[in-house]
Tab-separated table of C-alpha atoms in Angstrom:
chain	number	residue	atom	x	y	z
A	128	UNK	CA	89.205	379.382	58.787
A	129	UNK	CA	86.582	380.169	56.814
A	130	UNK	CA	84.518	377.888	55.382
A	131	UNK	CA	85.590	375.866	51.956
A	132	UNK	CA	81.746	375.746	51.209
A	133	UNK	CA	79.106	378.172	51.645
A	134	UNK	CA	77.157	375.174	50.839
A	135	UNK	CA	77.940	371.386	49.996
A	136	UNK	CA	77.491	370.496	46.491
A	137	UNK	CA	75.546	367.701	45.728
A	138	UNK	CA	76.447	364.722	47.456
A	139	UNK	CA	75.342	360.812	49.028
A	140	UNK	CA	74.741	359.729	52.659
A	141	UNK	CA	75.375	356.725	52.698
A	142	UNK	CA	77.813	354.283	51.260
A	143	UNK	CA	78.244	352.655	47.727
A	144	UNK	CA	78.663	350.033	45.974
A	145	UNK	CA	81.268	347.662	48.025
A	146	UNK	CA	82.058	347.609	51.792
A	147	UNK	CA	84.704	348.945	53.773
A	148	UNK	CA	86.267	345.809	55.298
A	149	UNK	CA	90.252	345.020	55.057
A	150	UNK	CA	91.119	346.030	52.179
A	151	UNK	CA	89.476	349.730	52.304
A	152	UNK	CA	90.516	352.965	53.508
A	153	UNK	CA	94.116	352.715	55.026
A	154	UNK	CA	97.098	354.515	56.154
A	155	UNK	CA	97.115	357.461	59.042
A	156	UNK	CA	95.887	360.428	57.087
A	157	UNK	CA	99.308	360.904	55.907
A	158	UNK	CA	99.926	363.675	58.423
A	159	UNK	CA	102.687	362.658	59.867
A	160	UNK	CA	105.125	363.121	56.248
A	161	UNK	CA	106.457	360.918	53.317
A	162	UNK	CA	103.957	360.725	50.209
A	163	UNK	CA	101.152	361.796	49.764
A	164	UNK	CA	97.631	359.933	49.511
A	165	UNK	CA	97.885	359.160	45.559
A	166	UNK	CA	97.636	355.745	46.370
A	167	UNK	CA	99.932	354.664	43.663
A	168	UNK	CA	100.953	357.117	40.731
A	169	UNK	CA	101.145	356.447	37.357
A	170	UNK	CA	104.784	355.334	35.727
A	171	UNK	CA	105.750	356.136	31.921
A	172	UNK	CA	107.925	353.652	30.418
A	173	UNK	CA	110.918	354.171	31.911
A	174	UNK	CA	109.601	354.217	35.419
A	175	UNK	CA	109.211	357.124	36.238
A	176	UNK	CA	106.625	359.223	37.127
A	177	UNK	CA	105.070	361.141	34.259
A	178	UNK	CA	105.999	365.143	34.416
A	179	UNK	CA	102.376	367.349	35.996
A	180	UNK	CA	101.534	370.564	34.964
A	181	UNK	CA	103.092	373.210	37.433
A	182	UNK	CA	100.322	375.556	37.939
A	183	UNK	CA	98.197	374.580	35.164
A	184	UNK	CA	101.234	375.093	32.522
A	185	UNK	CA	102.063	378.277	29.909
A	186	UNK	CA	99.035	380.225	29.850
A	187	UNK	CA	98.481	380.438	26.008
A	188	UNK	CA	98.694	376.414	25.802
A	189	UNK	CA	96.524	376.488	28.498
A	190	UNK	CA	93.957	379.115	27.014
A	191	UNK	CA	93.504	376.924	23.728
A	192	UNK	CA	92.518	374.334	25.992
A	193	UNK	CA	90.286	376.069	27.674
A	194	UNK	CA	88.449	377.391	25.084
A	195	UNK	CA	87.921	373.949	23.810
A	196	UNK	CA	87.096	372.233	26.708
A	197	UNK	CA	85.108	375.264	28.285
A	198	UNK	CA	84.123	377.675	25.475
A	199	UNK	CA	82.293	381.307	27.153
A	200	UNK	CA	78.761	380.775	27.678
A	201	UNK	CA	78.642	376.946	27.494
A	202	UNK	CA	76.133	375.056	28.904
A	203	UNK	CA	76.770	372.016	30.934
A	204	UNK	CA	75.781	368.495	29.623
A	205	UNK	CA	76.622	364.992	30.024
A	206	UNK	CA	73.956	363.949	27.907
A	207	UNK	CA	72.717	366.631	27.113
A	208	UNK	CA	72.667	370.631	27.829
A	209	UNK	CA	70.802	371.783	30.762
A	210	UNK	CA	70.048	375.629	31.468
A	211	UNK	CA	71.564	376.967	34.558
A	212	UNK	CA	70.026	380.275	35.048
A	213	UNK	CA	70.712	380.717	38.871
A	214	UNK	CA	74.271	380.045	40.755
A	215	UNK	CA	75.125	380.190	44.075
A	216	UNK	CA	76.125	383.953	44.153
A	217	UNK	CA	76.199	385.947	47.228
A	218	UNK	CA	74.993	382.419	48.972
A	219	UNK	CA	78.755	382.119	50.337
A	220	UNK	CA	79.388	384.752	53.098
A	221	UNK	CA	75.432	385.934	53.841
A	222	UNK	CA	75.176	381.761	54.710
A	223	UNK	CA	78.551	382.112	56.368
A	224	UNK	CA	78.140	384.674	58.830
A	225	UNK	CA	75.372	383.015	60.567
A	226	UNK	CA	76.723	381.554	63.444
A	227	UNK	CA	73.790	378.956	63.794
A	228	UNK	CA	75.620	377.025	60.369
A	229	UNK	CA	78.728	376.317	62.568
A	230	UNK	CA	76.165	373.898	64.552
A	231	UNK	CA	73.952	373.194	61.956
A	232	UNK	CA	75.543	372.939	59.292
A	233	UNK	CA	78.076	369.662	60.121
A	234	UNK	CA	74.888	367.504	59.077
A	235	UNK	CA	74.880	369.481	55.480
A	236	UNK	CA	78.273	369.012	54.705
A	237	UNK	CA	80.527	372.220	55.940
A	238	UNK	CA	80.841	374.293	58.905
A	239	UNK	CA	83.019	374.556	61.595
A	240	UNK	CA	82.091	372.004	63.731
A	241	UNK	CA	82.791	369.319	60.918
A	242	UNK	CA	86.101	371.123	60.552
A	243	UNK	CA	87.618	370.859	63.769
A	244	UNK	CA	86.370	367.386	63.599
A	245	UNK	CA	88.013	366.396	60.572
A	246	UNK	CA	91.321	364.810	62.785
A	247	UNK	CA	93.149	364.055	59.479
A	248	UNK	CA	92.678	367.852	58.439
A	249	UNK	CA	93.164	369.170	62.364
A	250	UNK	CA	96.307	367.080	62.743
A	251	UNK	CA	97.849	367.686	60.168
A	252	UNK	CA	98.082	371.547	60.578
A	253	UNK	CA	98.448	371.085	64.415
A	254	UNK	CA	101.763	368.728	63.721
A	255	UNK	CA	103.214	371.100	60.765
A	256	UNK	CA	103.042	374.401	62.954
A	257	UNK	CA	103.149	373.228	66.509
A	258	UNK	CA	106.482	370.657	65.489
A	259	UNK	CA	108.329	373.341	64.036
A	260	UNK	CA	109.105	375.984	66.455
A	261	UNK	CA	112.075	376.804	64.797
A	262	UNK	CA	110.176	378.808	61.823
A	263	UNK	CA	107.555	380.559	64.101
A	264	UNK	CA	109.383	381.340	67.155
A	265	UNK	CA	109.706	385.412	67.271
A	266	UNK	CA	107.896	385.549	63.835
A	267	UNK	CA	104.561	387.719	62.775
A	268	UNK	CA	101.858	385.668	61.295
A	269	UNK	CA	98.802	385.753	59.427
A	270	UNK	CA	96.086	383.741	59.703
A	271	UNK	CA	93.581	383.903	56.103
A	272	UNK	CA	89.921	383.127	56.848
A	273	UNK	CA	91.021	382.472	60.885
A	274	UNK	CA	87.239	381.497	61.315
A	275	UNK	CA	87.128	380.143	65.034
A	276	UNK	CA	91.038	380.844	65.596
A	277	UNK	CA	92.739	377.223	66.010
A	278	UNK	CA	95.088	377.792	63.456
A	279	UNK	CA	95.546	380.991	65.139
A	280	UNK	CA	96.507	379.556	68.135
A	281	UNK	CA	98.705	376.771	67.008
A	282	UNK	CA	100.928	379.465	66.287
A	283	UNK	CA	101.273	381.311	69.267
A	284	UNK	CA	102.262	377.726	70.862
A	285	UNK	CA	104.897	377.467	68.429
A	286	UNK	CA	106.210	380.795	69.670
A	287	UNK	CA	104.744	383.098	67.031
A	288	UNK	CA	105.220	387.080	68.335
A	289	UNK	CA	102.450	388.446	66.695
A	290	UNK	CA	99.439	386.584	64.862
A	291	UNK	CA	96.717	388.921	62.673
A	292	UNK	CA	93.596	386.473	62.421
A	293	UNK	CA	91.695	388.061	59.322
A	294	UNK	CA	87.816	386.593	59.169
A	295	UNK	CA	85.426	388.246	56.853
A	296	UNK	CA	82.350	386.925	58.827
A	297	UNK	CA	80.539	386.957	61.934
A	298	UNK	CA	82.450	384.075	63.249
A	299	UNK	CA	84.796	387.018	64.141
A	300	UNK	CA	82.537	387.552	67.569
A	301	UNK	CA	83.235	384.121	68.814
A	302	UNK	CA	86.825	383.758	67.514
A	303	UNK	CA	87.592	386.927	69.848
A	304	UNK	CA	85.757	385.129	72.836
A	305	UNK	CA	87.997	382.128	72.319
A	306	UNK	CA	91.113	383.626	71.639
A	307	UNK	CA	90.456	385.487	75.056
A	308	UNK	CA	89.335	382.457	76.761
A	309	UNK	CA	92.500	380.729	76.407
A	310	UNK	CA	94.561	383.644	77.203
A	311	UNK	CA	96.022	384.538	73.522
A	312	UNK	CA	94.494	387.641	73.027
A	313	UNK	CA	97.742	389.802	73.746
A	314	UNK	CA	99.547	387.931	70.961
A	315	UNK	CA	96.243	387.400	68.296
A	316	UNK	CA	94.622	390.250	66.521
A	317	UNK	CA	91.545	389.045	64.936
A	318	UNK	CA	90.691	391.621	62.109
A	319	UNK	CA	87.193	390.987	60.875
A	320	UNK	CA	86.700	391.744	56.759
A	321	UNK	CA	87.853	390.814	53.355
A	322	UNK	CA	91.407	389.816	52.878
A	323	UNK	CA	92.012	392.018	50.026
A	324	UNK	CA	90.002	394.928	52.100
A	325	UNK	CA	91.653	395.296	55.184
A	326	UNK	CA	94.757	397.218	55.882
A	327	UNK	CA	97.463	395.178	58.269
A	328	UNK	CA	99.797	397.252	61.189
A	329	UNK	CA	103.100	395.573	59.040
A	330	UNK	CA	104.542	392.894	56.326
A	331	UNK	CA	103.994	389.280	57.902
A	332	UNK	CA	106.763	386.167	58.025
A	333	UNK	CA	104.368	383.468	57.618
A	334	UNK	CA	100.781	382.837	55.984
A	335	UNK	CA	98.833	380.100	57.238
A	336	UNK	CA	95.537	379.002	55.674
A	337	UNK	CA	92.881	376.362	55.245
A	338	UNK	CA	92.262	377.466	51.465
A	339	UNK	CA	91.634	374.276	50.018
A	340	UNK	CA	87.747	373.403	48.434
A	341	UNK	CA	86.385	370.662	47.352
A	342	UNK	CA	88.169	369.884	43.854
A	343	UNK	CA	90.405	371.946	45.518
A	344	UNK	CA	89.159	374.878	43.483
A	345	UNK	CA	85.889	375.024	44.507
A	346	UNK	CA	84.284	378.120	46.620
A	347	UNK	CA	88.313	377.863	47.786
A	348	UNK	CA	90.046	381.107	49.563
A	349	UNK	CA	93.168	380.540	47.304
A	350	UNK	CA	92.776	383.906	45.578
A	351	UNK	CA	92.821	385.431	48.811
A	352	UNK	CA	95.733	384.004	50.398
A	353	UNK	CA	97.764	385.037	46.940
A	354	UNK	CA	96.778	388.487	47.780
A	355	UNK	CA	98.219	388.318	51.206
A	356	UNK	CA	101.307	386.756	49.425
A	357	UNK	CA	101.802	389.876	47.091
A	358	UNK	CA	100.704	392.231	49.512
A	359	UNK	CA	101.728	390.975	52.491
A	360	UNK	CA	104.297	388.253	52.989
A	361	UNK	CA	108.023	389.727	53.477
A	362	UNK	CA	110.957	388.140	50.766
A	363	UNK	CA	111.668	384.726	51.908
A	364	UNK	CA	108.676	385.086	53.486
A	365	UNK	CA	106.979	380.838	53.918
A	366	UNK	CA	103.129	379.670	53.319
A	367	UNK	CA	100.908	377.169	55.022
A	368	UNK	CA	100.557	374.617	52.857
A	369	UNK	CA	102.787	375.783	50.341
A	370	UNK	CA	102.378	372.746	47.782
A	371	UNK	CA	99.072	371.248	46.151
A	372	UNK	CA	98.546	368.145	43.807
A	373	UNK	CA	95.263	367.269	42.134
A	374	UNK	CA	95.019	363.244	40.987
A	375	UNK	CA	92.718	361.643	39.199
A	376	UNK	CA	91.309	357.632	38.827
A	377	UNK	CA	87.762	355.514	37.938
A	378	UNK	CA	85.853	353.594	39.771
A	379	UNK	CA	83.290	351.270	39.412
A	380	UNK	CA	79.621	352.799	40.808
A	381	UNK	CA	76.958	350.719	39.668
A	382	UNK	CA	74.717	350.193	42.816
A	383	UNK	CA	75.060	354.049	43.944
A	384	UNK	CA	74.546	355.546	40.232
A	385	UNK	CA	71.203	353.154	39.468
A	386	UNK	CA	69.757	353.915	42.378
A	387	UNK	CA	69.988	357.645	42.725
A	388	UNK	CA	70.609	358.497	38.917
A	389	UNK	CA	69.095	356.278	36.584
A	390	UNK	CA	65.859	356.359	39.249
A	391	UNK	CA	65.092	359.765	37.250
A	392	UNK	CA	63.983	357.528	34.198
A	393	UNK	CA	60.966	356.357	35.397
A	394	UNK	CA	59.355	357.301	38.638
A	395	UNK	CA	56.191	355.631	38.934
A	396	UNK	CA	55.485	355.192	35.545
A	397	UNK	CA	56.600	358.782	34.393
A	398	UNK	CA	59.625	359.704	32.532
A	399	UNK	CA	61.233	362.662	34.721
A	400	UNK	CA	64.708	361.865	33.244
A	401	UNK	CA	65.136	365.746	32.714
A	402	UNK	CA	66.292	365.831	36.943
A	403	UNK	CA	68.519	362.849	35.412
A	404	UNK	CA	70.601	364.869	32.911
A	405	UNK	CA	70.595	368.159	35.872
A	406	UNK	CA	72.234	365.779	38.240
A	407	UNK	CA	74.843	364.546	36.323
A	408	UNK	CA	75.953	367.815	35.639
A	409	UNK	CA	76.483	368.087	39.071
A	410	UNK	CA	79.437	366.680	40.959
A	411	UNK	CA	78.696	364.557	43.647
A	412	UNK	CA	81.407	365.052	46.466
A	413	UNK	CA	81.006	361.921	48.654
A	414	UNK	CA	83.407	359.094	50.296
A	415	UNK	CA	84.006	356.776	47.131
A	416	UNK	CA	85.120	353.413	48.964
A	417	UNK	CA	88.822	352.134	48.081
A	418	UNK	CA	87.290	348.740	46.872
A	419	UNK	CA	86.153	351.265	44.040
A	420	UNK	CA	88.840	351.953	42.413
A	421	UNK	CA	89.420	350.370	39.524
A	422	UNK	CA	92.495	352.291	37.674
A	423	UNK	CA	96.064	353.626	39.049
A	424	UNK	CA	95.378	356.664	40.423
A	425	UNK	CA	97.209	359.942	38.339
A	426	UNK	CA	98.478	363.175	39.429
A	427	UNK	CA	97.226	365.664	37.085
A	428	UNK	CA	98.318	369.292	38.505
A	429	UNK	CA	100.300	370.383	40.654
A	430	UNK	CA	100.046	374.057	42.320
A	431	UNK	CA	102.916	375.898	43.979
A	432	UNK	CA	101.446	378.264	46.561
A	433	UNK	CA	104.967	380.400	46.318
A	434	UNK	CA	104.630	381.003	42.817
A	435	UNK	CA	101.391	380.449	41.568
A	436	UNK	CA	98.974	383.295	39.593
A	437	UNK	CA	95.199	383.860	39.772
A	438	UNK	CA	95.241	382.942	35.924
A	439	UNK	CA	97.297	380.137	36.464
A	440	UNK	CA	94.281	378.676	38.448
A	441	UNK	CA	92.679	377.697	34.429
A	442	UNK	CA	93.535	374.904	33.642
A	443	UNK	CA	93.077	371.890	31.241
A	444	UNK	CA	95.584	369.028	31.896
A	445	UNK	CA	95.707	366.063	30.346
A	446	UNK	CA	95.358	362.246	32.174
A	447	UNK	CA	96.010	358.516	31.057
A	448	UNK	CA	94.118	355.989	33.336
A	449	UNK	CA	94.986	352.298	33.355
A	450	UNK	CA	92.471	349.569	34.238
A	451	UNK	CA	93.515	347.857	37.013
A	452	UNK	CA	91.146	344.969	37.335
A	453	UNK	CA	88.309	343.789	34.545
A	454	UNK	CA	85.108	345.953	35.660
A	455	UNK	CA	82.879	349.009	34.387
A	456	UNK	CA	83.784	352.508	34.647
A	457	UNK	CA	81.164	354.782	35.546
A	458	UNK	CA	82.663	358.002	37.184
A	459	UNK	CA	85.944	359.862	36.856
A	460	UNK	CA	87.280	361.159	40.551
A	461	UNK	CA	89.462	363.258	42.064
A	462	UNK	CA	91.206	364.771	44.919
A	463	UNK	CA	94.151	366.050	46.477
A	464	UNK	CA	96.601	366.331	48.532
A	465	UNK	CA	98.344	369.520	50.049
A	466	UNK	CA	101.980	369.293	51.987
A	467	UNK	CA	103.821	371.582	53.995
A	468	UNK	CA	107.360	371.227	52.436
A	469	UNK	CA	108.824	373.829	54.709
A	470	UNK	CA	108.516	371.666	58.265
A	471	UNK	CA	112.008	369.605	59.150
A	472	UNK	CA	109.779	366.946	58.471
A	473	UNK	CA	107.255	367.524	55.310
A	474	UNK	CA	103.620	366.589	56.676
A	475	UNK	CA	101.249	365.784	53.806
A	476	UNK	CA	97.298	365.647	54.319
A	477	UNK	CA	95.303	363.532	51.824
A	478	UNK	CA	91.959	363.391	51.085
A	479	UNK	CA	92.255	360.355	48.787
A	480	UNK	CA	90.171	357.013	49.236
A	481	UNK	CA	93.318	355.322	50.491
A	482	UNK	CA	93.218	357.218	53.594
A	483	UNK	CA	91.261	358.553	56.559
A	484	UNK	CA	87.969	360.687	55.415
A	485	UNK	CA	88.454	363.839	55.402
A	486	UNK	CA	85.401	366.707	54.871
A	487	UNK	CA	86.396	367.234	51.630
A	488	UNK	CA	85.638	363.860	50.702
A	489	UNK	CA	86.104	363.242	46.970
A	490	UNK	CA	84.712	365.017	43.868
A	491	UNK	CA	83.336	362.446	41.509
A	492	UNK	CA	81.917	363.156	37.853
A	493	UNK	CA	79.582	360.560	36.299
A	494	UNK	CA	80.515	359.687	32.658
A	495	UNK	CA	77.627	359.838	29.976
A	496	UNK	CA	77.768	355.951	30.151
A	497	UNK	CA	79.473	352.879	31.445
A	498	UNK	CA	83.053	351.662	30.234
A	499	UNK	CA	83.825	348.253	29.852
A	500	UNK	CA	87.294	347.967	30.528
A	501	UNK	CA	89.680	344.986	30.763
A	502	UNK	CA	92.673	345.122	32.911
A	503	UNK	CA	95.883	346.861	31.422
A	504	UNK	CA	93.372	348.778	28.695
A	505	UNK	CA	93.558	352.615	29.157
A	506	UNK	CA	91.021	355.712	29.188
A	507	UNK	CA	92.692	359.018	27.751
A	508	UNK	CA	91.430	362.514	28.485
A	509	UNK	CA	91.499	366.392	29.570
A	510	UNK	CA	90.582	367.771	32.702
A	511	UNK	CA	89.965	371.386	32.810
A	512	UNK	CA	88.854	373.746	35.208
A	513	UNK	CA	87.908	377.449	35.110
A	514	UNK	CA	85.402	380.157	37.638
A	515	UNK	CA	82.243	380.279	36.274
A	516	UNK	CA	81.675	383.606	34.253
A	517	UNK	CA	78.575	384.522	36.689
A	518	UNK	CA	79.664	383.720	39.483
A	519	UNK	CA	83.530	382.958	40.305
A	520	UNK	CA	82.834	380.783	43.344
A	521	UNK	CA	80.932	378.391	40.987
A	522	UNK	CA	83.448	376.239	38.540
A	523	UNK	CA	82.926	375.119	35.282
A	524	UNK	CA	83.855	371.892	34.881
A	525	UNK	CA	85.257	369.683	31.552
A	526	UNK	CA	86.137	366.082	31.078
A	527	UNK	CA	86.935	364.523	27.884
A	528	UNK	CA	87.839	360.682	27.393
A	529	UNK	CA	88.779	358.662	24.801
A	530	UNK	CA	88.554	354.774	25.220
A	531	UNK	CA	89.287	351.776	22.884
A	532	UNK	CA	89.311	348.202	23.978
A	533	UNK	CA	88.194	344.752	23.312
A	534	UNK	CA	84.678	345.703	24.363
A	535	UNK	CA	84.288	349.361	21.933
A	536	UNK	CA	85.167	352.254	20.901
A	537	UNK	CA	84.104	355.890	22.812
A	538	UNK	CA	85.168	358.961	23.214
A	539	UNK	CA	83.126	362.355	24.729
A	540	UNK	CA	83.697	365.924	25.879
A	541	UNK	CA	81.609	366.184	29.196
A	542	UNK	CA	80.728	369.388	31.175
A	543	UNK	CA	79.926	370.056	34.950
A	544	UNK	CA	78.999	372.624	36.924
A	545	UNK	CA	80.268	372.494	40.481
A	546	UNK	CA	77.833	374.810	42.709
């Protein structure tokens, strides 16, 4: 596939606050089916589970939002505005296309290397293709951002008659070699270009893709493989994941945000706390330890591959989070998970804290100060979401909270960039 990242945003390298002992990560990855990674969804009243916004909801409900949360032109600020002249435009597929990043780049955060290595990522598309013979057998397929072909060549174990591999980089030379190498090239056609560019022989049965970025959003292929959809995919024609849901939680940070953050305050004796307010605005994608979390963890959006639109990708949804233990909030997170709801038996792959680390990680956004919340006290907000005006691979990030407990009142409308 190609890559979710033409470069990681910012993120840590080592761990954080508390150690991973008994009580941290758990479960298998969630790639063998069942739920997915929320780790424990929130419950209204009556038990159950409060209804999410289907691809980010009516789009004139959602455009008031937006215009709130993320009004054209704004700058972002957490405390207070910083000027981003420069994004990461053109960076994506001139970075890409170098082969050397496949190697390299697994110590910087992306690449394919750290892809194929991701076993909770690999798995989980290897079991929902390669266990379900019955929907590829005899079928044409098409592979979006192929990038070194394994997806590829899942299928054509699972009986697939024809697989187009479309790659719009340079990765394209080696994904040939490969796909030759292990004797698939009479079956695969890899097609190097632009999705939306490049003309395929006929309409496809299936659509498989690793679309998802971090935030799920971010530098993600999702507008391409809704191209392929409209353009491509024949009536009754099924997708690979076909189902998305973004949660949301806090944790508690302390030791990770003083040292890296709040070191910006004084550095020697000088006050550079200017680099303070840039990095905040900045979402740190990282592995936030289970021990962490400190609320219920919240589905906020769901996204339904079939069905979804390009402006359905805005979005500003709202969240409740419930303190689950006595402790300080510093950082709102989130993640997702994606599932394949067409296999005889659904496989889900999480990249929550509960489970196994995946290279997405999680996307974490540092509030403008720390909450003091006791258990069963609760944190309202809005996330919202939208492509940067600039540069669409860039988001534009929003996060508003509201909080009133025994220790104060606070409420704040927070904005990220996430480049």
């Amino acid at each position: 596939m190609a890559s979710t990242g033409g470069r990681a945003p910012a993120s840590r390298s080592s761990g954080s606050s508390g150690q991973l002992g008994s009580g941290g990560r758990r479960g298998d990855g969630n790639i063998g089916g069942g739920g997915g990674g929320g780790g424990g969804a929130a419950m209204d009243a009556s038990g159950s589970a409060p209804p999410l916004e289907v691809n980010g909801g009516p789009p004139s409900k959602t455009a008031a939002k937006l215009s709130k949360m993320l009004p054209e032109g704004c700058s972002p600020g957490v405390i207070g505005e910083c000027d981003y002249d420069s994004t990461s435009a053109d960076y994506y597929f001139n970075s890409y296309a170098h082969f050397g990043m496949y190697v390299a780049w697994v110590g910087r955060g992306g690449g394919s290397e750290q892809m194929l290595k991701d076993r909770t990522r690999t798995l989980a598309y290897m079991r929902a293709i390669m266990e379900n013979p019955h929907l590829f057998a005899g079928k044409t397929v098409l592979d979006v951002g192929c990038g070194t072909g394994v997806l590829s060549m899942f299928a054509c174990k699972a009986g697939a008659k024809k697989v187009y591999a479309v790659e719009c980089s340079k990765i394209v030379d080696q994904a040939r070699e490969i796909v030759k190498r292990n004797h698939y090239d009479d079956v695969i056609e890899i097609i190097e270009g632009k999705m939306e560019e490049v003309p395929l022989p006929e309409p496809v049965d299936i659509i498989i893709s690793e679309w998802m970025g971090y935030f799920l959003f971010y530098e993600s292929m999702l507008d391409s493989v809704l191209y392929a959809r409209d353009k491509w995919l024949t009536p009754g024609g099924l997708i690979f994941p076909d189902k998305a849901t973004l949660y949301v939680c806090a944790i508690e940070d302390a030791v990770y945000k003083k040292d890296k953050i709040d070191f910006w305050e004084n550095v020697y004796g000088f006050d550079m706390s200017c680099i303070k307010n840039l990095a905040l605005t900045e979402p740190l994608v990282d592995e936030v330890d289970a021990e962490q979390v400190m609320s219920d963890i919240v589905p906020v959006l769901q996204v339904d591959v079939a069905t979804v639109t390009k402006e359905q990708l805005c979005f500003a949804v709202p969240f409740t989070l419930t303190a689950a233990r006595t402790d300080f909030v510093h950082a709102i997170v989130s993640f997702f998970d994606v599932s394949f709801t067409h296999c005889h038996k659904p496989v889900v792959l999480s990249t929550g804290p509960y489970t196994h680390a995946t290279h997405w990680k999680q996307t974490v956004l540092y509030l403008d100060r720390a909450l003091a919340m006791d258990v069963g006290e609760t944190m309202s907000g809005t996330l919202a979401c939208r492509p940067n005006a600039k540069n669409p691979r860039d988001l534009d990030v929003a996060a508003s909270y509201t909080f009133s407990g025994r220790n104060g009142t606070f409420s704040n409308l927070l904005r990220y960039r996430l480049r």
